[in-house]
Coordinates of C-alpha atoms in Angstrom, one line a residue:
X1 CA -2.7 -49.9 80.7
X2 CA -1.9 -50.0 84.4
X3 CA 1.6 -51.3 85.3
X4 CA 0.0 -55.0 86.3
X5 CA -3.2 -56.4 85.0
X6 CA -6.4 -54.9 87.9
X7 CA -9.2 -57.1 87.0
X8 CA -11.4 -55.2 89.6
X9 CA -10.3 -51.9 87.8
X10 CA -11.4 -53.5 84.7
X11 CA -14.7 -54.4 85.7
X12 CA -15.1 -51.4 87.2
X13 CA -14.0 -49.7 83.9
X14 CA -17.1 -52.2 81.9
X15 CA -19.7 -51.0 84.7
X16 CA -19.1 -47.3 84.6
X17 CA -19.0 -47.9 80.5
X18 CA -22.2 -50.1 80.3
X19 CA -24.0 -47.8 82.7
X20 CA -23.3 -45.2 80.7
X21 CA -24.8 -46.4 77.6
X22 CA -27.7 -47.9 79.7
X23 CA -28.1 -43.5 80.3
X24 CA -27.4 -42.8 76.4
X25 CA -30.0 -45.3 75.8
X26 CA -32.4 -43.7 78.0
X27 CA -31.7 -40.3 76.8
X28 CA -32.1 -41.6 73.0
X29 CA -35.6 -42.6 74.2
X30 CA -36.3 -39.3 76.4
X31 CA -35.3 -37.1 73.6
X32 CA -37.3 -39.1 71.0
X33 CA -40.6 -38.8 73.1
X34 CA -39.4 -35.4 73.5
X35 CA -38.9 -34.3 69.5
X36 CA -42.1 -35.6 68.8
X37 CA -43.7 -33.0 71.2
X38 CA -42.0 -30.5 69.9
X39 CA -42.7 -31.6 66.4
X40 CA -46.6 -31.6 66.9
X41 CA -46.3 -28.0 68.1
X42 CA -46.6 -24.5 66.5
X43 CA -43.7 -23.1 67.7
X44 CA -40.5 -24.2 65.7
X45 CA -37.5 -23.0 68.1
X46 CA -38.7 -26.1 70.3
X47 CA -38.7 -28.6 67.4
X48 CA -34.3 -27.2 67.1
X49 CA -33.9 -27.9 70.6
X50 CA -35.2 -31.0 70.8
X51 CA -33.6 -32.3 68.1
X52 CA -30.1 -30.6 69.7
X53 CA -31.0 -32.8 72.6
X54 CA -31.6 -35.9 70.4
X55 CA -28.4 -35.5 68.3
X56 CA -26.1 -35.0 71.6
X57 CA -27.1 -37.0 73.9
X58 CA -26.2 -40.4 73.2
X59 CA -22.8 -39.6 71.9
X60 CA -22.1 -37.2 74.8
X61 CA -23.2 -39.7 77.4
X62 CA -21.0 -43.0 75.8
X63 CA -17.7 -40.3 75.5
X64 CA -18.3 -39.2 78.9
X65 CA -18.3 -43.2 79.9
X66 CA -15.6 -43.3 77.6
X67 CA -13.5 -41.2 80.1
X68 CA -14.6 -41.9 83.6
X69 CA -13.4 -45.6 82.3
X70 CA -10.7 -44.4 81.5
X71 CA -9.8 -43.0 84.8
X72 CA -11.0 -45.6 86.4
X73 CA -8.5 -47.7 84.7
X74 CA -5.9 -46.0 86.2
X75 CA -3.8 -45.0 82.4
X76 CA -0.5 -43.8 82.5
X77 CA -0.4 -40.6 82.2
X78 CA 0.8 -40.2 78.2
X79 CA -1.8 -42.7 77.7
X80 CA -4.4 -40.8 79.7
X81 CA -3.2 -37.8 77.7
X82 CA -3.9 -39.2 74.6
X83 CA -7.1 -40.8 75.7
X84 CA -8.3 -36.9 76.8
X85 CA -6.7 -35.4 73.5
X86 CA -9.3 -38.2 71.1
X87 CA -12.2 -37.8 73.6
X88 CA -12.0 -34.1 73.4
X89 CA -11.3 -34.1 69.7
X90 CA -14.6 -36.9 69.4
X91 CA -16.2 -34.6 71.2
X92 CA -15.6 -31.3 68.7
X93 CA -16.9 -33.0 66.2
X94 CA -19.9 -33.9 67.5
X95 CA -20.8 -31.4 68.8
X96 CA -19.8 -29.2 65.9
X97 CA -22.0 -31.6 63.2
X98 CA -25.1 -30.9 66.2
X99 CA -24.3 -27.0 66.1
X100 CA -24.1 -27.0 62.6
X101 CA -27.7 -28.3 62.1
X102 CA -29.0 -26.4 64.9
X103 CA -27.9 -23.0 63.6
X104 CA -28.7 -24.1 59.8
X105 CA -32.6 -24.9 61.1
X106 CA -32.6 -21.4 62.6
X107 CA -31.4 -19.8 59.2
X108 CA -34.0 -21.8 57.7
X109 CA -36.9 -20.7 59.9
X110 CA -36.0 -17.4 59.4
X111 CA -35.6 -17.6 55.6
X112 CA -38.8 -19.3 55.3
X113 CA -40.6 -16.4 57.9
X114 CA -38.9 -13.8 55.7
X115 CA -40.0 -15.4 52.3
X116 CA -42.6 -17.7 52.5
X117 CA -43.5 -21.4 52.3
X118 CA -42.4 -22.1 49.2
X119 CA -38.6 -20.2 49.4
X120 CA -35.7 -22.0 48.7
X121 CA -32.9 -21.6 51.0
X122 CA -30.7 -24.6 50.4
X123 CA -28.0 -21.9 49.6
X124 CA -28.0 -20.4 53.0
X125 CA -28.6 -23.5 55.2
X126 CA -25.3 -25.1 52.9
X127 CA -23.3 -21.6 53.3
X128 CA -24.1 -21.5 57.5
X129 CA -23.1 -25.4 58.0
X130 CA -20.1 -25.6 56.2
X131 CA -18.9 -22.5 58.0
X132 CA -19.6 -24.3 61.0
X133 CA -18.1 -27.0 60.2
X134 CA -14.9 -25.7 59.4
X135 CA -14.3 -23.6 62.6
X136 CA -15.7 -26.5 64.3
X137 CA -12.6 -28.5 62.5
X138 CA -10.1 -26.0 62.8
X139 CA -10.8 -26.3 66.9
X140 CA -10.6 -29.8 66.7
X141 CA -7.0 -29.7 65.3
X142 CA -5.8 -27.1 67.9
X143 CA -6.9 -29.6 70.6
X144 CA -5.1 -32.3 69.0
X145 CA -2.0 -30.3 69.4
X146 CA -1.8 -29.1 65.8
X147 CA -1.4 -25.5 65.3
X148 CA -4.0 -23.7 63.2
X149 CA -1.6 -20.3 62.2
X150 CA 0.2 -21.9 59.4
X151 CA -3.2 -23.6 58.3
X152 CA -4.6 -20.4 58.0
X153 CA -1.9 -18.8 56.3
X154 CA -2.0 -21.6 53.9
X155 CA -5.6 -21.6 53.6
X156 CA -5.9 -17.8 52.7
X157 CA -3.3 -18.7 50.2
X158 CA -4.9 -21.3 48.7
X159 CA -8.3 -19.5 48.9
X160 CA -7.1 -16.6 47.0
X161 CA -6.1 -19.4 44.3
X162 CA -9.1 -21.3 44.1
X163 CA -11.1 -17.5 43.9
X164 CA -9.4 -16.9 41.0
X165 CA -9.6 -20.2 39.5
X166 CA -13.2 -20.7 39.6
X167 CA -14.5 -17.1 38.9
X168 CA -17.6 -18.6 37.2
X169 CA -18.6 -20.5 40.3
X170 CA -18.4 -18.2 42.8
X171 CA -20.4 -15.2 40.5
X172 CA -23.1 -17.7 40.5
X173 CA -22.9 -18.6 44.3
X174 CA -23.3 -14.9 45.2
X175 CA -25.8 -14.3 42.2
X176 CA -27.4 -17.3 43.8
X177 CA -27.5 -15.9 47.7
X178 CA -27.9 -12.2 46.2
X179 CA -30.9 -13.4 44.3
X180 CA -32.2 -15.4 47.6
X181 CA -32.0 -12.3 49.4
X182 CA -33.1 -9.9 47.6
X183 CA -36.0 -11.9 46.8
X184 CA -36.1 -11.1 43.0
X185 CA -37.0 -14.3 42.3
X186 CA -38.9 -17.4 44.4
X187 CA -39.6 -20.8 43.8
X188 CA -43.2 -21.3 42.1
X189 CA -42.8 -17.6 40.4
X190 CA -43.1 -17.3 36.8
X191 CA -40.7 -15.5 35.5
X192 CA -39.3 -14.5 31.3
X193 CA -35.8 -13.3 30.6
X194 CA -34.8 -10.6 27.5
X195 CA -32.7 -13.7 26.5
X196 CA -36.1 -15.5 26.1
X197 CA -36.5 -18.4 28.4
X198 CA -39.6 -18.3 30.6
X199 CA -41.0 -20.8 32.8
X200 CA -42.1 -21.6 36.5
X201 CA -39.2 -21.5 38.8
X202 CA -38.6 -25.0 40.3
X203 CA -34.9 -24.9 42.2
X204 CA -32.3 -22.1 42.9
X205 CA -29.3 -23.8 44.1
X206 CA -25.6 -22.5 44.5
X207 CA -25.1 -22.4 41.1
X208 CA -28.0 -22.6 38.8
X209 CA -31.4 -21.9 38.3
X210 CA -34.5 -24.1 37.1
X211 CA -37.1 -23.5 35.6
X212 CA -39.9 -25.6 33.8
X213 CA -41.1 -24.2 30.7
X214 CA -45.1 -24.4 29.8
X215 CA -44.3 -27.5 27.8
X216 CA -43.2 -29.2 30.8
X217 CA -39.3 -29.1 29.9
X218 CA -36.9 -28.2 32.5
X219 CA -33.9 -25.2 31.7
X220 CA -31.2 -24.4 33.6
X221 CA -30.0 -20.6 33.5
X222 CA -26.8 -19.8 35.4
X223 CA -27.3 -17.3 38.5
X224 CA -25.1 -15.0 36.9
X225 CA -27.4 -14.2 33.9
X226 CA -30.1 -12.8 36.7
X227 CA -27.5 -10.0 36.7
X228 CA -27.0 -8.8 33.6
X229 CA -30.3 -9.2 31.7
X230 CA -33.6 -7.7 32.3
X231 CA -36.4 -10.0 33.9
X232 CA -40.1 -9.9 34.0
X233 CA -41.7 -11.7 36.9
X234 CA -45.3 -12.6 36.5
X235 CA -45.8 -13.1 40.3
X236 CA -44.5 -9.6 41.6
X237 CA -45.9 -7.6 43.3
X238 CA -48.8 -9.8 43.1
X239 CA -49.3 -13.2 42.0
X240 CA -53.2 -12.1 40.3
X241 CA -52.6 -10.3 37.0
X242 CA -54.4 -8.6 33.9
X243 CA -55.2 -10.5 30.8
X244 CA -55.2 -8.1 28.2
X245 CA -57.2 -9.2 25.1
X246 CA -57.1 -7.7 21.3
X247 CA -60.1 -7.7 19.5
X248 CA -61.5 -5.4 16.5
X249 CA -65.1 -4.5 14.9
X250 CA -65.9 -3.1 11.6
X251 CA -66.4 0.4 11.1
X252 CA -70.6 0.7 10.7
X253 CA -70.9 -1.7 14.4
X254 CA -73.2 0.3 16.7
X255 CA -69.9 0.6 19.8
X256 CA -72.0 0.6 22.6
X257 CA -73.6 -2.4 21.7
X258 CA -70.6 -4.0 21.5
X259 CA -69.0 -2.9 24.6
X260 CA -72.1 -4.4 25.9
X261 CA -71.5 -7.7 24.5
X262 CA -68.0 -7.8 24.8
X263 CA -68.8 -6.9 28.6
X264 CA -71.7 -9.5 29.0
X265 CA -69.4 -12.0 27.6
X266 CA -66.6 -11.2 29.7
X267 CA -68.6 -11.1 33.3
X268 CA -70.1 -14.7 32.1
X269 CA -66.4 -16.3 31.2
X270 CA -65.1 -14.5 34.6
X271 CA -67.7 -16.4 36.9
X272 CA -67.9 -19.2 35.3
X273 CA -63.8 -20.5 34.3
X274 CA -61.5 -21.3 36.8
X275 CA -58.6 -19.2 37.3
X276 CA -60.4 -15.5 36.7
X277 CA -60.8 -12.9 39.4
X278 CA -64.6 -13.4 40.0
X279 CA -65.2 -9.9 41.7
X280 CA -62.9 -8.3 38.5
X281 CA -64.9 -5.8 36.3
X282 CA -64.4 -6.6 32.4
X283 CA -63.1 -3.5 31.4
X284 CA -63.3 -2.4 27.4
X285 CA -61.1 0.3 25.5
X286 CA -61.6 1.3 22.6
X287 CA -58.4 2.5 21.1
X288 CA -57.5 2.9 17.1
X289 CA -59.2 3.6 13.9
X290 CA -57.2 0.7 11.9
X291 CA -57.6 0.4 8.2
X292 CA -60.5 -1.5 8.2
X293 CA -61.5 -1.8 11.8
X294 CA -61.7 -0.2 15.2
X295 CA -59.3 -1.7 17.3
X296 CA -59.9 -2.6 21.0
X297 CA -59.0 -4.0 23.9
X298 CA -60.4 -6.1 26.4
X299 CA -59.6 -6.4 29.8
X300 CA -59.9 -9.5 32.5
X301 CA -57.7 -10.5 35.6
X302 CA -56.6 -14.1 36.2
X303 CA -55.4 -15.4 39.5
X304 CA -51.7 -16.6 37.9
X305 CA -49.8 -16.4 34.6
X306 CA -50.7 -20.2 33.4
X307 CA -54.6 -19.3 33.5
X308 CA -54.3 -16.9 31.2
X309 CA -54.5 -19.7 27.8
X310 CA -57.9 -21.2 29.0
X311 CA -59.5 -18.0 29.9
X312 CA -58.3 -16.8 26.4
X313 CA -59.3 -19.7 24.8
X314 CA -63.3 -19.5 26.1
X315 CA -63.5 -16.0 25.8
X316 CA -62.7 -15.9 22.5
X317 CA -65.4 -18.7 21.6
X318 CA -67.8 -17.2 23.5
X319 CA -67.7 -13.5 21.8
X320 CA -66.8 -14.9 18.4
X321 CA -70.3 -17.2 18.9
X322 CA -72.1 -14.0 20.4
X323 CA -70.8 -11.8 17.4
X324 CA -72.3 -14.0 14.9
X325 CA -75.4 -14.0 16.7
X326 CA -75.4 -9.9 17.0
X327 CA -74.6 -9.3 13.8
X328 CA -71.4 -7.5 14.5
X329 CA -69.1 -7.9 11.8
X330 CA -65.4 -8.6 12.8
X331 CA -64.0 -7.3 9.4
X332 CA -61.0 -8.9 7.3
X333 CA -58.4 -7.0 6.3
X334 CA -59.2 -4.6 2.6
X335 CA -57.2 -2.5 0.3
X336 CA -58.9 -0.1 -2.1
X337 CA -56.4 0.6 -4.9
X338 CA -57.5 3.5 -7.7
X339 CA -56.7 3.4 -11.5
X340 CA -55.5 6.3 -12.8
X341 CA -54.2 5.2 -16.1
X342 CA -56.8 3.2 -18.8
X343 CA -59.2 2.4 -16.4
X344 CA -61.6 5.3 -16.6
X345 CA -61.0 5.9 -12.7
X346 CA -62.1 2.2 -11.7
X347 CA -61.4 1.1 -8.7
X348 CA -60.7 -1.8 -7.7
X349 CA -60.9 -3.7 -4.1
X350 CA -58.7 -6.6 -2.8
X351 CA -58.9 -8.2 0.1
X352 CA -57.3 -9.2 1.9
X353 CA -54.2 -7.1 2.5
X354 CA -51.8 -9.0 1.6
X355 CA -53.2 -9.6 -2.0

């Protein structure tokens, strides 16, 4: 404080102060009207900006009070130097925490134009604000005075200790962002592992993935395992897939009359059950003279993995119906086994197979 008590310095200190947060509060109201503009347009760069403008400006207009009161009040000058050396550091901060969302949105957007609506990218938002945030730290100690070079020193140190310490950790984090990247993987695929769990992918965060299994459980893989095993994903390179279904037919069935069935059957269950490629052609192969059938295989497309077990499930009512109505025999399994030995070449059947 001044040497003697200035009342008019004083008041003049409260009226700078109070007219600047009379401006903060306009500005707080300014930028509001302002983000929701931006908000209720296409373009998302404006949305960052405005809410840039929003996070700084009331802060930045009560610390700029702050210090023309300051002055005003006349300080001495290790006090005024103090006073500069919080503001400033007040001021770091702030504007580092503002920085620090702004240039995580803009990672964001660009994940999300890169990989889609449905992308996770909590791992590189996280990644890009904490690096902010630490330089934005760092320069808020060299203001204060405090010098950064043995921080760093120690830091790298320190770094090199924690690397090694938590191995695990960090081979998922870079799994994780690796994963992210290379988009492998995205939230909403379906996806099965050689190690056996399959499911829909709900989360990939710095250190796990989810997925929720068809019976609605939830697993958690590590990121790591993405590298080291061999993964299937039911949503690459398109999300639409074929549904491949095993059927057979006994030996004396007329084959063109049952690829016309099978077909019939096939075009009726794909416009009619949702989930199934409309425009799709049922496709039938014959393929294998079995034991005691020819073996074939029907083909249908379904829009995603999970509509594959009610497509199956009506198909397989409807031929098995339509068969019985044809006459076409789906035959069980038979073994003819001859008598050599006392039984005057006999033969005898048993079925089925495993008899």
């Amino acid at each position: 404080m001044p040497e003697s008590l200035d009342w008019g310095r004083i008041i003049a200190a409260a009226v700078v102060f109070a007219v600047a947060l009379a401006v903060a509060v306009v500005l707080r109201i300014l930028s509001g009207r302002l983000n929701k503009r931006a908000v209720d347009s296409r373009w998302a760069w404006d949305d960052l900006a405005a809410k840039l403008l929003h996070d700084l400006a009331v802060p930045l207009a009560l610390l700029g009070g702050a210090w023309i009161a300051a002055n005003v009040l006349d300080l001495k000058p290790g006090s005024l130097s103090v006073t500069a050396r919080v503001l400033t550091a007040l001021t770091i901060v702030i504007v580092s925490l503002a920085c620090a969302r702004l240039i995580a949105g803009i990672v964001t957007s660009i994940a999300l134009a890169r990989q889609g609506v449905a992308a996770n990218v909590t791992i590189f938002a996280n990644i890009t604000r904490v690096v902010v945030l630490g330089i934005g730290m760092l320069v808020m100690l060299q203001s204060l005075g405090v010098s950064i070079t043995p921080l760093l020193g120690a830091l790298g140190v320190g770094g090199l200790a924690v690397a090694l310490a938590l191995q695990d950790t960090l081979a998922n984090l870079f799994a994780g962002v690796h994963v992210l990247a290379s988009k492998t993987i995205e939230p909403g695929d379906y996806i099965r592992l050689s190690s056996g769990q399959e499911g829909y992918v709900v989360d990939i965060n710095w250190r796990n993935t989810s997925i929720r299994t068809l019976s609605d459980n939830v697993e958690v893989i590590p990121n790591q395992r993405f590298s080291d095993t061999i993964l299937t994903n039911y949503h690459r390179p398109a999300q639409d897939m074929s549904l491949l279904i095993q059927a057979k037919v006994a030996y004396g069935s007329d084959l063109e009359h049952v690829e016309k069935v099978v077909v019939e059957i096939g075009t009726e269950v794909m416009n009619e059950i949702e989930g199934a490629v409309k425009e799709h052609e049922t496709l039938v192969r014959f393929h294998t003279f079995a034991d005691s059938a020819i073996n074939f295989t029907v083909i249908l497309r379904i829009t995603e993995f999970g509509e594959q077990f009610r497509l199956k499930h009506e198909f397989v009512k409807r031929l098995h119906r339509r068969f019985q109505i044809e006459g076409i025999e789906i035959p069980l399994p038979a073994r003819r086994v001859l008598l050599a030995e006392g039984s005057n070449g006999h033969t005898l059947d048993l079925a089925p197979a495993d008899h």
